[in-house]
Amino acid sequence: MTDPSDADPRFETLAVTHGEQPSHDERAGDVTMPVHLSSTYEVPGIDPDTALEDLDPEDNEYLYSRLANPTRHALEKRLAALEGGDHAMTFASGTSAIVATVTATVEPGDHVVAFDDLYGGTNTMLKELFRDRLDVAVDFVDARDPENVADAVREETELVWMETPTNPLLRLCDIEAIASIAASADARLGVDNTFLSPYFQRPLDLGADVVVHSTTKYLNGHSDSLGGVAVTDDDDLANEIGFLQQVGMGNVLAPFDAFLTLRGLKTLPLRMRQHETNAAEIAAFLDEHDRVETVYYPGLESHPQRDLARRQMDGAGGVLSFELAGDLADVERFVAELEAFELAVSLGGVESLIEHPASMTHSPLSPEERAELGITDSLLRVSAGVEHPRDLIADLDAALEALDRGARRASR
Ligand SMILES: *Cc1c(COP(=O)(O)O)cnc(C)c1O
């Protein structure tokens, strides 16, 4: 991460304070932004000369909460600052941030090029909403090689949609190279940055036009809120996404969730550092274990795109996956033995989770599609929390040991 001069606050400082100026509520002098639940706001008087778009939340001018809400506004300001963009719009979920961003960029007859290894819901959205119902052509390519993206873009391409690292195999794509391919095709590049958060990766700095997150994951970080955000420095795109957020879809993040996410963000750098430490230690432990076949983690020297990881990411993040040496019955037994990891989908919270992609996140895919992506029945994905790493490793060690005991018993 580039180190700003002393004149500009650094990431850790922005994460705690930005957007939350006490001037928003002068009555009590709160140091944190209150949850503004009011759906509507008293205006000073009737003024036919003031247009709706002239009302400025920066000057404490609010009309109606769907359009702008003080708590949501504080969060949007902070998220824009952390991603290095000019505009942020928050939504009721990551999914709604993505559907608004795609809708803002394409229309019937247009073409989208997307990574073939996207979040399952995004993959289904692009196919079953945009392609099948809205007449938008979509090509899925293996974007690990940017040449595949270059070969797929064409005259009608308006959007290139990427995710890096991907779920669950932690594949990477080169944001800078793909941004220049998109730019030369006059298309916009959107990047889902959910897996790393802006603490570890800033796609706008690498040339992306828009970044989205499921704030449900690392940004809120405590598994107690659903939300999403789109951040951009493109004014026209921000207008389009803002229109969809407030009017076209009326899909906004609720004040209480905005408050929780603002609070979560204050510790984003601390949490991300611990998530990474824990994931790296777990990855190193599993990599050495003979009951484990392959470990997928961008922080391991064995990761096939380790050089790209070093170049484009400031840290390897908190998610890893691995193949257990064994069959589905072994996987079931192993997971049942674990105590420090809850068996659950989702990621990015302070507690460690484990999930089985074949039967959970990726069960909507056919067995053939899973095989093509490399998602086997013995693959497990871990979201490392912020607990003490030795406790997590001791738990994994005990569960692997239990598998060995079972195997010895069976062979007697
Ligand atoms: C969870 C997730 C989403 C969807 O976000 P929701 O908040 O569940 O709607 C999109 N992309 C990625 C990478 C995710 O992990």
Short mmCIF file of C-alpha atoms and ligand atoms in Angstrom, two decimals:
data_model
loop_
_atom_site.label_atom_id
_atom_site.label_comp_id
_atom_site.label_asym_id
_atom_site.label_seq_id
_atom_site.Cartn_x
_atom_site.Cartn_y
_atom_site.Cartn_z
CA MET A 1 0.00 0.00 0.00
CA THR A 2 1.39 3.42 -0.90
CA ASP A 3 2.21 5.39 2.19
CA PRO A 4 0.55 8.80 2.07
CA SER A 5 2.43 11.81 3.37
CA ASP A 6 1.78 13.07 6.88
CA ALA A 7 -0.64 15.60 5.37
CA ASP A 8 -3.17 12.84 4.63
CA PRO A 9 -4.65 10.49 7.18
CA ARG A 10 -3.60 6.87 6.66
CA PHE A 11 -5.92 3.88 6.14
CA GLU A 12 -6.15 2.99 9.86
CA THR A 13 -7.15 6.56 10.73
CA LEU A 14 -9.72 6.85 7.96
CA ALA A 15 -11.21 3.53 9.05
CA VAL A 16 -11.89 4.86 12.56
CA THR A 17 -12.97 8.44 11.94
CA HIS A 18 -13.76 9.32 8.35
CA GLY A 19 -17.34 10.35 7.62
CA GLU A 20 -18.32 10.47 11.27
CA GLN A 21 -17.72 14.16 12.04
CA PRO A 22 -19.52 15.25 15.20
CA SER A 23 -21.01 18.17 13.24
CA HIS A 24 -23.71 15.73 12.13
CA ASP A 25 -25.31 15.96 15.55
CA GLU A 26 -24.44 19.06 17.49
CA ARG A 27 -26.89 18.53 20.35
CA ALA A 28 -24.96 15.99 22.38
CA GLY A 29 -21.57 16.02 20.68
CA ASP A 30 -21.59 12.27 19.95
CA VAL A 31 -18.20 10.93 18.94
CA THR A 32 -19.87 8.17 16.91
CA MET A 33 -22.62 8.54 14.35
CA PRO A 34 -26.01 7.79 15.93
CA VAL A 35 -28.49 5.43 14.24
CA HIS A 36 -30.75 7.91 12.48
CA LEU A 37 -34.01 6.01 12.24
CA SER A 38 -36.17 8.89 11.04
CA SER A 39 -37.71 8.19 7.65
CA THR A 40 -38.24 11.87 6.90
CA TYR A 41 -36.68 15.24 7.81
CA GLU A 42 -38.07 18.64 8.57
CA VAL A 43 -37.21 21.15 5.85
CA PRO A 44 -36.69 24.87 6.57
CA GLY A 45 -39.60 26.06 4.41
CA ILE A 46 -41.09 25.92 0.97
CA ASP A 47 -38.48 26.84 -1.60
CA PRO A 48 -39.41 26.23 -5.24
CA ASP A 49 -35.85 27.11 -6.28
CA THR A 50 -34.17 24.21 -4.46
CA ALA A 51 -34.10 21.07 -6.57
CA LEU A 52 -33.90 17.66 -4.89
CA GLU A 53 -30.42 17.06 -6.22
CA ASP A 54 -29.22 20.31 -4.67
CA LEU A 55 -29.88 19.04 -1.16
CA ASP A 56 -26.46 18.16 0.22
CA PRO A 57 -26.01 15.66 3.07
CA GLU A 58 -22.59 17.25 3.58
CA ASP A 59 -24.47 20.34 4.77
CA ASN A 60 -26.90 18.27 6.83
CA GLU A 61 -29.63 18.68 4.23
CA TYR A 62 -31.89 15.67 4.18
CA LEU A 63 -35.40 15.14 2.81
CA TYR A 64 -36.34 11.47 2.96
CA SER A 65 -34.33 8.49 4.14
CA ARG A 66 -34.44 6.41 0.96
CA LEU A 67 -32.67 9.27 -0.84
CA ALA A 68 -30.15 9.99 1.90
CA ASN A 69 -29.84 9.12 5.57
CA PRO A 70 -27.18 10.55 7.92
CA THR A 71 -25.96 7.18 9.21
CA ARG A 72 -25.84 5.69 5.73
CA HIS A 73 -24.17 8.83 4.40
CA ALA A 74 -21.40 8.57 7.00
CA LEU A 75 -20.79 4.94 6.01
CA GLU A 76 -20.78 5.74 2.30
CA LYS A 77 -18.23 8.51 2.84
CA ARG A 78 -15.97 6.20 4.78
CA LEU A 79 -16.21 3.36 2.27
CA ALA A 80 -15.42 5.74 -0.62
CA ALA A 81 -12.33 6.95 1.26
CA LEU A 82 -11.11 3.44 2.09
CA GLU A 83 -11.46 2.21 -1.51
CA GLY A 84 -9.94 5.42 -2.86
CA GLY A 85 -13.07 6.39 -4.83
CA ASP A 86 -15.21 9.53 -4.98
CA HIS A 87 -18.63 7.93 -4.58
CA ALA A 88 -20.03 5.01 -2.58
CA MET A 89 -23.59 3.71 -2.60
CA THR A 90 -24.66 1.13 -0.03
CA PHE A 91 -27.36 -1.47 -0.56
CA ALA A 92 -29.32 -4.05 1.42
CA SER A 93 -26.94 -6.84 0.33
CA GLY A 94 -23.86 -7.47 -1.75
CA THR A 95 -26.14 -9.04 -4.33
CA SER A 96 -28.17 -5.85 -4.69
CA ALA A 97 -24.98 -3.76 -5.06
CA ILE A 98 -23.92 -6.09 -7.89
CA VAL A 99 -27.29 -6.13 -9.68
CA ALA A 100 -27.43 -2.30 -9.53
CA THR A 101 -23.87 -1.96 -10.85
CA VAL A 102 -24.45 -4.34 -13.74
CA THR A 103 -27.82 -2.72 -14.54
CA ALA A 104 -26.12 0.69 -14.54
CA THR A 105 -23.61 -0.43 -17.17
CA VAL A 106 -25.43 -2.66 -19.67
CA GLU A 107 -28.64 -2.70 -21.70
CA PRO A 108 -30.24 -5.31 -23.98
CA GLY A 109 -27.91 -6.19 -26.86
CA ASP A 110 -24.75 -5.47 -24.87
CA HIS A 111 -22.08 -8.01 -23.97
CA VAL A 112 -20.40 -8.87 -20.65
CA VAL A 113 -17.15 -10.79 -20.16
CA ALA A 114 -16.93 -12.41 -16.72
CA PHE A 115 -14.51 -14.64 -14.81
CA ASP A 116 -15.73 -18.25 -15.00
CA ASP A 117 -15.00 -18.65 -11.27
CA LEU A 118 -17.37 -16.05 -9.77
CA TYR A 119 -19.35 -16.09 -6.54
CA GLY A 120 -22.22 -18.54 -7.20
CA GLY A 121 -25.00 -15.96 -6.84
CA THR A 122 -23.32 -13.57 -9.29
CA ASN A 123 -22.82 -16.36 -11.80
CA THR A 124 -26.52 -17.27 -11.58
CA MET A 125 -27.57 -13.60 -11.75
CA LEU A 126 -25.56 -13.01 -14.94
CA LYS A 127 -26.99 -16.14 -16.57
CA GLU A 128 -30.59 -16.22 -15.40
CA LEU A 129 -31.38 -12.51 -15.11
CA PHE A 130 -29.13 -10.63 -17.55
CA ARG A 131 -28.61 -13.31 -20.23
CA ASP A 132 -31.91 -15.22 -20.16
CA ARG A 133 -34.34 -12.40 -19.37
CA LEU A 134 -32.67 -9.13 -20.35
CA ASP A 135 -30.95 -10.15 -23.59
CA VAL A 136 -27.44 -9.31 -22.43
CA ALA A 137 -24.83 -11.70 -23.87
CA VAL A 138 -22.43 -13.07 -21.26
CA ASP A 139 -19.17 -14.96 -21.86
CA PHE A 140 -17.39 -16.67 -18.98
CA VAL A 141 -13.64 -17.06 -19.39
CA ASP A 142 -10.71 -18.31 -17.34
CA ALA A 143 -9.36 -14.86 -16.43
CA ARG A 144 -6.21 -16.22 -14.77
CA ASP A 145 -4.80 -15.61 -18.24
CA PRO A 146 -5.68 -12.04 -19.33
CA GLU A 147 -5.36 -13.16 -22.96
CA ASN A 148 -8.62 -15.06 -22.52
CA VAL A 149 -10.32 -11.78 -21.56
CA ALA A 150 -8.71 -9.98 -24.51
CA ASP A 151 -9.98 -12.71 -26.87
CA ALA A 152 -13.53 -12.47 -25.51
CA VAL A 153 -14.12 -8.69 -25.63
CA ARG A 154 -15.85 -7.36 -28.73
CA GLU A 155 -17.60 -4.29 -30.10
CA GLU A 156 -20.68 -4.76 -27.88
CA THR A 157 -18.72 -5.42 -24.67
CA GLU A 158 -19.73 -2.82 -22.07
CA LEU A 159 -18.66 -4.57 -18.90
CA VAL A 160 -15.86 -6.86 -17.74
CA TRP A 161 -16.66 -8.45 -14.37
CA MET A 162 -13.94 -9.91 -12.17
CA GLU A 163 -13.37 -11.28 -8.71
CA THR A 164 -9.94 -11.93 -7.21
CA PRO A 165 -9.18 -14.08 -5.26
CA THR A 166 -12.05 -16.36 -6.26
CA ASN A 167 -14.18 -18.63 -4.16
CA PRO A 168 -13.30 -21.31 -3.10
CA LEU A 169 -10.04 -22.02 -4.97
CA LEU A 170 -8.39 -18.62 -4.46
CA ARG A 171 -7.58 -18.07 -8.12
CA LEU A 172 -6.32 -14.63 -9.07
CA CYS A 173 -6.66 -12.37 -12.05
CA ASP A 174 -4.43 -9.45 -13.00
CA ILE A 175 -6.59 -6.35 -12.39
CA GLU A 176 -4.16 -3.94 -14.04
CA ALA A 177 -3.81 -6.00 -17.22
CA ILE A 178 -7.56 -6.59 -17.46
CA ALA A 179 -8.29 -2.90 -16.81
CA SER A 180 -6.22 -1.96 -19.83
CA ILE A 181 -7.96 -4.62 -21.96
CA ALA A 182 -11.35 -3.27 -20.85
CA ALA A 183 -10.30 0.33 -21.50
CA SER A 184 -9.09 -0.44 -25.01
CA ALA A 185 -12.48 -2.06 -25.72
CA ASP A 186 -14.33 0.97 -24.27
CA ALA A 187 -15.79 -1.28 -21.60
CA ARG A 188 -15.90 -0.75 -17.86
CA LEU A 189 -14.14 -3.06 -15.43
CA GLY A 190 -15.99 -4.01 -12.23
CA VAL A 191 -14.19 -5.92 -9.47
CA ASP A 192 -15.82 -7.70 -6.54
CA ASN A 193 -13.27 -7.02 -3.78
CA THR A 194 -15.13 -8.87 -1.02
CA PHE A 195 -12.42 -11.46 -0.31
CA LEU A 196 -9.61 -9.02 0.50
CA SER A 197 -11.27 -5.74 1.54
CA PRO A 198 -9.59 -2.44 0.62
CA TYR A 199 -7.04 -3.06 3.36
CA PHE A 200 -5.36 -5.69 1.20
CA GLN A 201 -6.37 -4.71 -2.35
CA ARG A 202 -7.52 -1.51 -4.04
CA PRO A 203 -8.85 -2.23 -7.53
CA LEU A 204 -9.59 1.43 -8.36
CA ASP A 205 -5.88 2.22 -7.94
CA LEU A 206 -5.15 -0.62 -10.39
CA GLY A 207 -7.47 0.80 -13.05
CA ALA A 208 -10.89 -0.72 -12.27
CA ASP A 209 -13.89 1.57 -12.85
CA VAL A 210 -16.06 0.27 -10.04
CA VAL A 211 -15.54 -1.92 -6.98
CA VAL A 212 -18.27 -3.81 -5.15
CA HIS A 213 -18.38 -5.60 -1.82
CA SER A 214 -20.65 -7.77 0.16
CA THR A 215 -20.20 -5.73 3.36
CA THR A 216 -21.76 -8.78 5.03
CA LYS A 217 -18.23 -10.25 5.05
CA TYR A 218 -15.01 -8.48 6.14
CA LEU A 219 -16.22 -4.86 6.09
CA ASN A 220 -18.85 -5.41 8.77
CA GLY A 221 -16.80 -8.33 10.01
CA HIS A 222 -18.99 -9.65 12.80
CA SER A 223 -21.51 -11.88 10.97
CA ASP A 224 -24.42 -9.74 12.18
CA SER A 225 -25.45 -7.61 9.20
CA LEU A 226 -26.19 -8.04 5.50
CA GLY A 227 -25.15 -5.27 3.14
CA GLY A 228 -23.36 -4.26 -0.02
CA VAL A 229 -21.59 -1.30 -1.57
CA ALA A 230 -20.50 -0.02 -4.96
CA VAL A 231 -17.60 2.45 -5.06
CA THR A 232 -16.46 4.38 -8.13
CA ASP A 233 -14.57 7.47 -9.23
CA ASP A 234 -16.60 7.67 -12.45
CA ASP A 235 -19.19 10.47 -11.98
CA ASP A 236 -21.52 9.24 -14.74
CA LEU A 237 -21.52 5.72 -13.40
CA ALA A 238 -22.10 7.02 -9.86
CA ASN A 239 -25.15 8.94 -11.10
CA GLU A 240 -26.57 5.81 -12.72
CA ILE A 241 -25.93 3.59 -9.71
CA GLY A 242 -27.27 6.29 -7.37
CA PHE A 243 -30.45 6.57 -9.46
CA LEU A 244 -30.97 2.80 -9.22
CA GLN A 245 -30.18 2.76 -5.51
CA GLN A 246 -32.57 5.56 -4.55
CA VAL A 247 -35.26 5.55 -7.24
CA GLY A 248 -34.95 2.83 -9.87
CA MET A 249 -34.82 0.02 -7.33
CA GLY A 250 -35.20 1.80 -4.00
CA ASN A 251 -32.70 -0.59 -2.49
CA VAL A 252 -30.76 0.99 0.37
CA LEU A 253 -28.86 -0.18 3.42
CA ALA A 254 -31.00 0.26 6.56
CA PRO A 255 -29.73 2.73 9.23
CA PHE A 256 -29.01 0.07 11.84
CA ASP A 257 -26.95 -1.98 9.40
CA ALA A 258 -25.14 1.19 8.34
CA PHE A 259 -24.31 1.81 12.01
CA LEU A 260 -23.05 -1.75 12.54
CA THR A 261 -20.89 -1.57 9.42
CA LEU A 262 -19.46 1.83 10.43
CA ARG A 263 -18.56 0.30 13.77
CA GLY A 264 -17.09 -2.82 12.19
CA LEU A 265 -14.91 -0.73 9.87
CA LYS A 266 -13.13 0.89 12.79
CA THR A 267 -11.26 -2.36 13.42
CA LEU A 268 -10.92 -3.48 9.79
CA PRO A 269 -7.10 -3.11 9.68
CA LEU A 270 -6.65 -4.90 13.04
CA ARG A 271 -8.98 -7.69 12.06
CA MET A 272 -7.50 -8.14 8.57
CA ARG A 273 -3.99 -8.46 9.99
CA GLN A 274 -5.14 -11.17 12.41
CA HIS A 275 -7.28 -12.96 9.79
CA GLU A 276 -4.20 -13.09 7.59
CA THR A 277 -1.87 -14.30 10.35
CA ASN A 278 -4.33 -17.04 11.27
CA ALA A 279 -4.96 -18.11 7.67
CA ALA A 280 -1.23 -18.16 6.91
CA GLU A 281 -0.45 -20.29 9.97
CA ILE A 282 -3.30 -22.69 9.22
CA ALA A 283 -2.23 -22.93 5.56
CA ALA A 284 1.38 -23.70 6.57
CA PHE A 285 0.22 -26.33 9.07
CA LEU A 286 -2.12 -28.07 6.62
CA ASP A 287 0.48 -27.90 3.84
CA GLU A 288 2.82 -30.06 5.96
CA HIS A 289 0.18 -32.59 7.05
CA ASP A 290 0.01 -35.95 5.28
CA ARG A 291 -3.79 -36.19 5.64
CA VAL A 292 -4.02 -33.08 3.47
CA GLU A 293 -3.47 -33.20 -0.26
CA THR A 294 -3.48 -29.63 -1.60
CA VAL A 295 -3.76 -26.26 0.13
CA TYR A 296 -5.01 -23.25 -1.81
CA TYR A 297 -3.86 -19.95 -0.29
CA PRO A 298 -2.33 -16.98 -2.15
CA GLY A 299 0.17 -16.48 0.69
CA LEU A 300 1.83 -19.88 0.14
CA GLU A 301 4.95 -19.95 -2.02
CA SER A 302 3.36 -22.92 -3.80
CA HIS A 303 0.39 -20.82 -5.02
CA PRO A 304 0.67 -20.87 -8.83
CA GLN A 305 0.09 -17.09 -9.03
CA ARG A 306 2.28 -16.10 -6.10
CA ASP A 307 4.07 -13.38 -8.11
CA LEU A 308 0.80 -11.73 -9.08
CA ALA A 309 -0.34 -11.96 -5.44
CA ARG A 310 2.80 -10.11 -4.36
CA ARG A 311 2.38 -7.45 -7.00
CA GLN A 312 -1.32 -6.70 -6.65
CA MET A 313 -2.22 -7.54 -3.05
CA ASP A 314 -0.94 -6.09 0.22
CA GLY A 315 -1.80 -9.30 2.05
CA ALA A 316 -3.13 -12.75 1.27
CA GLY A 317 -6.38 -12.47 3.24
CA GLY A 318 -8.16 -14.80 5.61
CA VAL A 319 -9.71 -17.46 3.37
CA LEU A 320 -8.04 -20.71 2.30
CA SER A 321 -9.20 -24.06 1.08
CA PHE A 322 -7.75 -27.54 1.07
CA GLU A 323 -8.27 -31.09 -0.13
CA LEU A 324 -8.46 -33.67 2.56
CA ALA A 325 -6.78 -36.97 1.62
CA GLY A 326 -9.84 -39.18 1.80
CA ASP A 327 -13.43 -39.57 0.68
CA LEU A 328 -16.69 -37.87 1.57
CA ALA A 329 -17.08 -40.01 4.70
CA ASP A 330 -13.67 -38.79 5.92
CA VAL A 331 -14.70 -35.20 5.25
CA GLU A 332 -17.91 -35.69 7.27
CA ARG A 333 -16.01 -37.24 10.16
CA PHE A 334 -13.32 -34.55 10.11
CA VAL A 335 -15.83 -31.69 10.17
CA ALA A 336 -17.84 -33.35 12.95
CA GLU A 337 -14.67 -33.55 15.10
CA LEU A 338 -13.93 -29.81 14.85
CA GLU A 339 -14.85 -27.62 17.79
CA ALA A 340 -13.20 -24.28 17.03
CA PHE A 341 -14.76 -24.01 13.54
CA GLU A 342 -18.50 -23.72 12.97
CA LEU A 343 -19.80 -25.51 9.89
CA ALA A 344 -21.41 -22.61 8.03
CA VAL A 345 -21.34 -20.70 4.75
CA SER A 346 -20.25 -17.05 4.58
CA LEU A 347 -16.88 -15.66 5.63
CA GLY A 348 -15.09 -12.63 6.95
CA GLY A 349 -16.40 -12.66 10.51
CA VAL A 350 -14.30 -12.71 13.67
CA GLU A 351 -15.20 -16.36 14.29
CA SER A 352 -13.63 -19.17 12.27
CA LEU A 353 -15.92 -21.04 9.90
CA ILE A 354 -15.49 -24.09 7.71
CA GLU A 355 -17.68 -25.11 4.81
CA HIS A 356 -17.95 -27.91 2.27
CA PRO A 357 -18.37 -26.24 -1.16
CA ALA A 358 -19.65 -29.36 -2.97
CA SER A 359 -22.66 -29.72 -0.66
CA MET A 360 -23.05 -26.10 0.50
CA THR A 361 -21.99 -22.98 -1.47
CA HIS A 362 -21.51 -24.78 -4.76
CA SER A 363 -24.32 -27.34 -4.56
CA PRO A 364 -26.44 -25.45 -7.15
CA LEU A 365 -23.77 -26.33 -9.74
CA SER A 366 -24.00 -29.68 -11.53
CA PRO A 367 -21.35 -32.29 -10.64
CA GLU A 368 -19.84 -31.69 -14.12
CA GLU A 369 -19.61 -27.93 -13.54
CA ARG A 370 -18.00 -28.54 -10.16
CA ALA A 371 -15.51 -30.95 -11.68
CA GLU A 372 -14.64 -28.40 -14.36
CA LEU A 373 -13.90 -25.79 -11.69
CA GLY A 374 -11.89 -28.26 -9.60
CA ILE A 375 -14.36 -28.44 -6.71
CA THR A 376 -14.11 -32.01 -5.44
CA ASP A 377 -16.05 -33.77 -2.66
CA SER A 378 -12.97 -33.61 -0.43
CA LEU A 379 -12.49 -29.83 -0.72
CA LEU A 380 -13.10 -27.70 2.38
CA ARG A 381 -13.00 -23.91 2.68
CA VAL A 382 -11.91 -22.14 5.85
CA SER A 383 -12.65 -18.56 6.84
CA ALA A 384 -10.03 -17.94 9.51
CA GLY A 385 -11.34 -15.79 12.36
CA VAL A 386 -9.32 -13.71 14.79
CA GLU A 387 -8.99 -16.27 17.61
CA HIS A 388 -5.53 -17.40 18.77
CA PRO A 389 -4.04 -19.31 15.83
CA ARG A 390 -2.58 -22.04 18.08
CA ASP A 391 -6.09 -22.92 19.30
CA LEU A 392 -7.31 -23.21 15.73
CA ILE A 393 -4.36 -25.37 14.69
CA ALA A 394 -4.69 -27.61 17.76
CA ASP A 395 -8.33 -28.21 16.84
CA LEU A 396 -7.48 -29.06 13.20
CA ASP A 397 -4.66 -31.30 14.39
CA ALA A 398 -6.97 -33.21 16.74
CA ALA A 399 -9.60 -33.69 14.02
CA LEU A 400 -6.97 -34.97 11.55
CA GLU A 401 -5.62 -37.27 14.26
CA ALA A 402 -9.14 -38.63 14.81
CA LEU A 403 -9.28 -39.52 11.12
CA ASP A 404 -6.07 -41.49 11.46
CA ARG A 405 -7.41 -43.31 14.52
CA GLY A 406 -10.54 -44.21 12.55
CA ALA A 407 -8.42 -45.50 9.67
CA ARG A 408 -6.24 -47.62 12.01
CA ARG A 409 -9.34 -49.09 13.64
CA ALA A 410 -10.82 -49.91 10.25
CA SER A 411 -7.67 -51.73 9.14
CA ARG A 412 -7.42 -53.88 12.25
C1 LIG B 1 -21.25 -13.08 -0.11
C2 LIG B 1 -20.73 -12.61 -1.42
C3 LIG B 1 -21.55 -11.94 -2.34
C4 LIG B 1 -23.03 -11.72 -2.08
O1 LIG B 1 -23.24 -10.86 -1.02
P1 LIG B 1 -24.58 -10.87 -0.11
O2 LIG B 1 -24.30 -9.84 0.91
O3 LIG B 1 -24.72 -12.26 0.44
O4 LIG B 1 -25.71 -10.55 -1.03
C5 LIG B 1 -20.99 -11.49 -3.51
N1 LIG B 1 -19.69 -11.70 -3.80
C6 LIG B 1 -18.87 -12.36 -2.96
C7 LIG B 1 -17.44 -12.56 -3.34
C8 LIG B 1 -19.36 -12.83 -1.74
O5 LIG B 1 -18.54 -13.50 -0.92
#
